[in-house]
XYZ file of C-alpha atoms in Angstrom:
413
model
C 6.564 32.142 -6.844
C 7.580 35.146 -4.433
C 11.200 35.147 -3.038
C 9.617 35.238 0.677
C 6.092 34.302 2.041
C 5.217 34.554 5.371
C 2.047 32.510 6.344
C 0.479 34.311 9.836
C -0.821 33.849 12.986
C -1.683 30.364 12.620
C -2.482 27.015 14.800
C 1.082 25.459 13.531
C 1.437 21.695 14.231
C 5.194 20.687 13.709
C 5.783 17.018 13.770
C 9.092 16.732 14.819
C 10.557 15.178 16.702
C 7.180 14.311 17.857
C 3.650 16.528 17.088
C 2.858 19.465 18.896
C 0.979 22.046 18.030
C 1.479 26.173 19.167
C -0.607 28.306 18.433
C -0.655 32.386 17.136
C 2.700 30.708 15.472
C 4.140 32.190 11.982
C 6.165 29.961 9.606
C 8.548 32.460 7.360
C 9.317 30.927 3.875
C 12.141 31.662 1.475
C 13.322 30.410 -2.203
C 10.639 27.505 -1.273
C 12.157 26.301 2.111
C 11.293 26.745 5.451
C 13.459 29.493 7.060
C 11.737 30.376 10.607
C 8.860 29.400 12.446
C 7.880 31.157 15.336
C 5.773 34.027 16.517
C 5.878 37.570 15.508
C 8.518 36.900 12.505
C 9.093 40.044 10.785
C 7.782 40.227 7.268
C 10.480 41.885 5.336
C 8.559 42.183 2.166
C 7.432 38.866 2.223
C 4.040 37.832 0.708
C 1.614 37.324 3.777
C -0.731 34.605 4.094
C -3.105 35.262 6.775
C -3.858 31.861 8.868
C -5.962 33.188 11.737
C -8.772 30.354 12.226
C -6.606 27.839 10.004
C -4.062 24.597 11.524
C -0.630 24.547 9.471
C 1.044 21.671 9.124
C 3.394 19.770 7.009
C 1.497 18.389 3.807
C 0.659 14.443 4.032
C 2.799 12.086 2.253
C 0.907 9.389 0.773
C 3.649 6.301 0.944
C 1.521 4.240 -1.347
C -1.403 4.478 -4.239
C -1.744 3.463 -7.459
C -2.644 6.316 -9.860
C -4.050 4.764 -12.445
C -7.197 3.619 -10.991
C -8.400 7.347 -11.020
C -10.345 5.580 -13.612
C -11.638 2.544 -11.805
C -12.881 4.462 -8.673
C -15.176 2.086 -6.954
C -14.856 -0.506 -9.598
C -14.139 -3.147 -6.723
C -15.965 -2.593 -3.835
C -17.349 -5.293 -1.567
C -15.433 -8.245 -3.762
C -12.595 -10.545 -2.560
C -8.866 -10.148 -3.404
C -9.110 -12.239 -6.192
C -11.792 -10.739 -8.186
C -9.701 -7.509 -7.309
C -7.086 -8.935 -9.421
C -8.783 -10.165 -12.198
C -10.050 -7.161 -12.664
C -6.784 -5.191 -13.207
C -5.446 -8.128 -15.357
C -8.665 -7.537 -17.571
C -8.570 -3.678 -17.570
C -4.303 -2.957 -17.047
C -4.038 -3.865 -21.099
C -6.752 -1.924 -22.360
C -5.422 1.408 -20.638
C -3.638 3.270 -23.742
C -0.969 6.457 -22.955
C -3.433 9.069 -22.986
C -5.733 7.219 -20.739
C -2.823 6.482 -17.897
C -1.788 10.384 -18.399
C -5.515 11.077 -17.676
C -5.736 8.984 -14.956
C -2.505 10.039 -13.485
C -3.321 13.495 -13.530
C -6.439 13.353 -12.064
C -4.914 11.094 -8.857
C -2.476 13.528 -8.537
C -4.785 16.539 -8.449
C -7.014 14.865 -5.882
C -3.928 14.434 -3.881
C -2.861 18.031 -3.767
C -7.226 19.129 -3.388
C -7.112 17.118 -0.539
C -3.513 17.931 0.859
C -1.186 15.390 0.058
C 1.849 17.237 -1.176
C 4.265 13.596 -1.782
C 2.831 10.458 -2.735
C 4.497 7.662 -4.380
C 2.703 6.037 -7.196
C 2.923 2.426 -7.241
C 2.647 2.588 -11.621
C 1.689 -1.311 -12.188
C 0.476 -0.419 -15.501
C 3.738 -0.570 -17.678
C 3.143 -3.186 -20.455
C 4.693 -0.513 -22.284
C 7.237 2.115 -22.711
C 4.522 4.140 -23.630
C 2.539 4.002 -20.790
C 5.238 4.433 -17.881
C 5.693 7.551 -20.087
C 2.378 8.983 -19.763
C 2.396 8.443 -16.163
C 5.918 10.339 -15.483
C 4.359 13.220 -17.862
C 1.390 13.562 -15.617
C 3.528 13.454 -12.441
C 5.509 16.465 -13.268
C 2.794 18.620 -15.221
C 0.597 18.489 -11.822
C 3.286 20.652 -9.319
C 3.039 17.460 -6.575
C 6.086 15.725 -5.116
C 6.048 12.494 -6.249
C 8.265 9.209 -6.772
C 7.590 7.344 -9.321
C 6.921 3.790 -8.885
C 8.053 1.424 -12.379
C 5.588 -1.273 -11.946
C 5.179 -4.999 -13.592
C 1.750 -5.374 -13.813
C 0.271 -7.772 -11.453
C -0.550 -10.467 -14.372
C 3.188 -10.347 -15.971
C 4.967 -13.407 -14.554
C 8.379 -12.625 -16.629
C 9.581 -9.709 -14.512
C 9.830 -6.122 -15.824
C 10.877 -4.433 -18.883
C 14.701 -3.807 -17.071
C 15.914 -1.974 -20.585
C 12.861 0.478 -19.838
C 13.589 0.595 -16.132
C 17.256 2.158 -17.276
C 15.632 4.251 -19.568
C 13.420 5.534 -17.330
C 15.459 6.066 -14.371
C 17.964 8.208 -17.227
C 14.806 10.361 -17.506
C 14.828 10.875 -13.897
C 17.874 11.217 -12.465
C 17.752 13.557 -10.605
C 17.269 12.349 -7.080
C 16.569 15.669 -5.511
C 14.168 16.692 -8.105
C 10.421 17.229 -7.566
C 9.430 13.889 -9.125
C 11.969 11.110 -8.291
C 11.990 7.159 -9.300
C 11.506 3.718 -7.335
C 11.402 0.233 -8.879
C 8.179 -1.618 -8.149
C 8.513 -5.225 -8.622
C 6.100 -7.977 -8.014
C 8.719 -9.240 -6.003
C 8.360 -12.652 -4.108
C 4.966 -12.636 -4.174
C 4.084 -13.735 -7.031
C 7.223 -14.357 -9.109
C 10.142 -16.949 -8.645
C 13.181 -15.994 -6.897
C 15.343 -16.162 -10.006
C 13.383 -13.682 -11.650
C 13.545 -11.723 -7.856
C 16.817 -11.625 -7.740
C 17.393 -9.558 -11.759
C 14.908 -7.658 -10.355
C 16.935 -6.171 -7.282
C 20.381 -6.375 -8.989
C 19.215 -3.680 -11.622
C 17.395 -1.524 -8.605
C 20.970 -1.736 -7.133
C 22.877 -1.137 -10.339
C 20.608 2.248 -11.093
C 20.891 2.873 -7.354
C 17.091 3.079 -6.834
C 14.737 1.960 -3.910
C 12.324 -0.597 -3.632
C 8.967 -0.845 -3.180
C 6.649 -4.401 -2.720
C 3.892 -5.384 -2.023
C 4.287 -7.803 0.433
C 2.092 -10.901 1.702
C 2.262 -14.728 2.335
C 1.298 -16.302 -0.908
C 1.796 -19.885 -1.945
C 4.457 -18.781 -4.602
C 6.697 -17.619 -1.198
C 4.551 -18.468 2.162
C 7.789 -17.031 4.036
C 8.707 -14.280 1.292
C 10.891 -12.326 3.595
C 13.282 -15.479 4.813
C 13.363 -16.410 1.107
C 14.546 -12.814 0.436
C 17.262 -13.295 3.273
C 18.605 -16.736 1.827
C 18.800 -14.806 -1.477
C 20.881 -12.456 0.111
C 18.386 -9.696 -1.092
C 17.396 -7.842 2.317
C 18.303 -4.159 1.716
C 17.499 -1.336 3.743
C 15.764 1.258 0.627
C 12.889 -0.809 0.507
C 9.691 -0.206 1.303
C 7.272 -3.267 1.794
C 3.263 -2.311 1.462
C 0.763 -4.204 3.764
C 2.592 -7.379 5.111
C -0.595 -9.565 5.290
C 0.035 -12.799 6.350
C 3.628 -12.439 7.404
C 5.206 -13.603 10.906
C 6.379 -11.346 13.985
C 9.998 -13.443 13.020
C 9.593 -12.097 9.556
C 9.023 -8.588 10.614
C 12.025 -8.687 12.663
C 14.266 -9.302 9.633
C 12.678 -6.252 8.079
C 13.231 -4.363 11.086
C 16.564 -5.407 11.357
C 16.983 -4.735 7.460
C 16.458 -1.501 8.209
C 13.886 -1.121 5.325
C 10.635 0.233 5.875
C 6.812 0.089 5.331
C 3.583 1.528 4.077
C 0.613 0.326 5.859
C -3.027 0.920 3.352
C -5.533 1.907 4.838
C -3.928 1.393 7.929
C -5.023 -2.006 9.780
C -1.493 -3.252 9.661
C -0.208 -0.162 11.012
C 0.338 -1.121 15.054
C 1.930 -4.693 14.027
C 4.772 -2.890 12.135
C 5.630 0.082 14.299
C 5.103 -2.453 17.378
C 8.048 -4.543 15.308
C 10.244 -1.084 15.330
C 9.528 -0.554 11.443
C 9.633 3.344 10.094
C 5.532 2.769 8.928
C 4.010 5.351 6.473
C 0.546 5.365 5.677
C -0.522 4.791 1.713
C -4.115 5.777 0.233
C -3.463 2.418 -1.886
C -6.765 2.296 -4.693
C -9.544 4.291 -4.948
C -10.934 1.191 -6.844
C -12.156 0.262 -3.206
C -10.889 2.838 -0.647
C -11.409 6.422 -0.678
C -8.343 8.633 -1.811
C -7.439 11.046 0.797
C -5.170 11.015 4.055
C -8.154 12.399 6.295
C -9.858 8.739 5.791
C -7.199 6.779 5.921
C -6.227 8.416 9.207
C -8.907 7.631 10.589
C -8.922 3.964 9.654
C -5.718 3.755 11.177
C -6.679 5.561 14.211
C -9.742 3.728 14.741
C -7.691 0.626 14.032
C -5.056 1.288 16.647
C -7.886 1.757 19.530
C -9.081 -1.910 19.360
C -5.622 -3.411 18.919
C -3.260 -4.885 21.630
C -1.317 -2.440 23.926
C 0.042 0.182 23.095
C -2.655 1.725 21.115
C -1.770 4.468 18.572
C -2.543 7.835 19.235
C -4.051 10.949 16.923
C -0.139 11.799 17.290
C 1.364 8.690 16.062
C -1.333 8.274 13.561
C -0.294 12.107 12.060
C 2.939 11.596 12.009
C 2.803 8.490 9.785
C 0.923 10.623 7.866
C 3.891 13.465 7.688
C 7.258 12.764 8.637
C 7.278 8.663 9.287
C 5.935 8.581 5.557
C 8.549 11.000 4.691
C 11.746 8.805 6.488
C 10.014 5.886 4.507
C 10.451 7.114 1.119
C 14.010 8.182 2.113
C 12.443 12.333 2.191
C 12.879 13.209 5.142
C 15.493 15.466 4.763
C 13.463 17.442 2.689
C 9.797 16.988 3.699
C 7.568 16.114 6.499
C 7.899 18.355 9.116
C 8.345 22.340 9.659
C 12.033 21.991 10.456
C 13.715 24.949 9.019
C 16.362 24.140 6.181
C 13.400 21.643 4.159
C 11.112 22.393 1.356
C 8.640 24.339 2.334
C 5.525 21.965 1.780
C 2.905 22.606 3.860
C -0.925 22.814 4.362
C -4.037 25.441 6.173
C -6.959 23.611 7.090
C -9.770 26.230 7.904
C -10.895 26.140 11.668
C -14.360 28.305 11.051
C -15.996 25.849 8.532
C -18.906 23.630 10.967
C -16.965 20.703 11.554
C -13.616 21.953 12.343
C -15.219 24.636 15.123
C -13.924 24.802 18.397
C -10.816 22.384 17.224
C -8.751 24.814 18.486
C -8.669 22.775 21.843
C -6.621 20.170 20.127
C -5.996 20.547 16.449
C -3.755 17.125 16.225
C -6.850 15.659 17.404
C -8.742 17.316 15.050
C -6.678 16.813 11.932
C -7.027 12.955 12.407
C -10.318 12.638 14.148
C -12.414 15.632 12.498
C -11.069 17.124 9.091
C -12.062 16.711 5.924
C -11.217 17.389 2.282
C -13.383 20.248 2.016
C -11.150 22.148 5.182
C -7.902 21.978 2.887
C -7.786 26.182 2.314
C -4.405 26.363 0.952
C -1.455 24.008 -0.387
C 2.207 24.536 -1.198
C 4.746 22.146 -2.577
C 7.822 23.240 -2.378
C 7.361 27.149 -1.821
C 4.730 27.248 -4.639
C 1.363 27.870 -3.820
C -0.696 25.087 -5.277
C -4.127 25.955 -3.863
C -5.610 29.182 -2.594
C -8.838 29.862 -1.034
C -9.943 26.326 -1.658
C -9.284 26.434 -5.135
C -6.460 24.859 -6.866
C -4.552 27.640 -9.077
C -2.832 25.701 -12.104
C -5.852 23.163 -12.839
C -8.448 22.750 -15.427
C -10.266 20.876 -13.191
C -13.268 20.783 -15.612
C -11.550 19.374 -18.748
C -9.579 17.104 -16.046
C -13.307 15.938 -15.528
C -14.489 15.449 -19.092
C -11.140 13.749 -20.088
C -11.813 10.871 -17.018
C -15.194 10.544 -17.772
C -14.096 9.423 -21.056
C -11.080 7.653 -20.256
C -13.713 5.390 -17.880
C -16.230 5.022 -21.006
C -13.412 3.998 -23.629
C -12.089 1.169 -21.381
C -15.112 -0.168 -20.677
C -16.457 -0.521 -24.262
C -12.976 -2.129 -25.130
């Protein structure tokens, strides 16, 4: 990684405090953090990056997906929620290390191809040691920010594996490290409040955050009031989707000061509307496809037939960037351009056919327009992930062959 790189002369959208875009705008890097942006920064031996005819912006941050389902891409299209289920309680056990390593790898990959420098993976394949293993192993071989997400898989009623939760959280404890931990409960949604409440006194005891998925189920039909008799309201959590739940119950959460992830981004205008920090999460690629650009748009197009105020291609990017960030409790280091955070940071290319003439308004554009395809260049941190539309530190060919198989193998099991 050079000491300095200087990225040129490009459309830069910052996104804070609120999105705005300037163009012929340089953003000066140094020892992988942001140290100017402006125009006509002086080079001093920096590497240059020419961006003419590219938008640079902060790299999404994907606030919720689960990784392993690399391997289950469109496994569970067009069927109901509980067919979705069943078919993670009948796959989940047959997934061995190498196959959640594979699978891991490969969602992480597709994150960075496609821009997303942070993403939290939601890991609700841990029925063993082994396997939360593989998945931290991928994380950090792949370059991408990332919090790891100790899951109990959604057809384990007794709670998680708490001596594996310490022993994972010793593995990464570092919270200022490129891939950082989150415990990821069932929580009251499908579990009994007993079992709830072990399951937030170790994510307080290891000082971790939460994260939930969150809905009105008949095991809790009110889960956040029964979280606030428990006395278990906390503000590092971070609920995902909040189907079913009451404007009274989003209150609490607001009040909480926790946050939220909304996937693919329908219940997006009821949180913010309830004053809730709201990222946006890719959730499956089971069902949904797995990068920001769509998701954005379902969010955007969501927010134009909702009630007043609808969301604009502003608010919708910077859910995307630094909301999704403050969610995850990164904000301080990713996000937005602000000088002093890690440099992580995207080019979208501005002469390819459907990002021409975007120039007029490249927010717009970003959430309306791009694609996968436009991502020209990626870095995490200061490194430089992809280049010229290629990824640099990928086999993306054995990558391939490996998920192929990994798909075969669990289906013959």
């Amino acid at each position: 990684m050079p000491k300095r790189i200087l990225i040129r002369n490009g459309h830069v959208i910052d996104t804070e405090p609120q999105p705005v875009a300037h163009p012929g705008t340089d953003v000066l890097i140094e020892r992988g953090r942001i140290l100017a942006v402006g125009r006509n920064l002086r080079s001093n031996g920096a590497m240059v990056i020419d961006a003419t005819d590219h938008i640079v912006l902060p790299g999404f941050v994907d606030t919720h997906r689960h990784m392993w389902h690399s391997a289950l891409r469109s496994a569970a299209v067009d069927v109901d929620l509980d067919a979705y289920f069943r078919l993670l309680g009948q796959v989940g056990p047959k997934f061995r290390p190498q196959d959640v390593h594979t699978a891991t790898l490969a969602g992480a990959l597709e994150c960075l191809d496609s821009g997303i420098t942070t993403q939290l993976d939601f890991a609700h394949i841990a029925y063993s040691p082994e396997l939360a293993e593989a998945a931290v192993d991928a994380l950090k071989a792949v370059g991408l920010r990332a919090v790891f997400g100790y899951g109990t898989p959604v057809n384990v009623t007794g709670g998680g594996k708490l001596a594996d939760v310490r022993r994972i959280r010793e593995r990464l404890a570092d919270d200022n490290a490129l891939v950082t931990m989150a415990y990821a409960p069932l929580g009251p949604l499908s579990t009994p409040m007993e079992t709830v409440s072990k399951d937030w006194r170790i994510a307080d005891e290891l000082d971790l955050p939460l994260t939930i998925h969150l809905a009105s189920t008949p095991v809790n039909e009110r889960p956040i009031f029964a979280l606030r008799d428990a006395g278990l309201l906390r503000k590092k959590t971070l609920y995902v989707h909040g189907n079913g739940i009451g404007d009274d119950e989003l209150k609490l959460i607001a009040d909480s000061g926790a946050t939220a992830s909304a996937t693919p981004g329908d219940e997006a205008g009821r949180l913010r509307r309830a004053g809730i920090t709201t990222g946006i999460g890719v959730d499956t690629v089971a069902f949904a496809p797995g990068d920001m650009f769509s998701t954005m748009r379902a969010a955007h197009l969501a927010g134009q037939i909702a009630e007043d105020p609808r969301m604009t291609a502003k608010d919708v990017l910077r859910m995307a960037t630094l909301d999704g960030a403050a969610a995850m409790g990164l904000a301080d280091r990713t996000g937005s351009l602000r000088p002093g955070k890690q440099a992580d940071i995207i080019m979208l290319r501005l002469d390819d056919l459907n990002m021409l003439t975007a120039e007029r308004d490249p927010i717009g554009a970003v959430v309306t327009a791009a694609q996968p395809h436009n991502v020209d260049t990626v870095l995490v941190a200061g490194r430089v992930v992809k280049f010229a539309g290629r990824l640099v530190h990928a086999d993306l060919r054995r990558t391939a062959r490996s998920l192929r198989a990994t798909a075969v193998a669990i289906s013959a099991r």
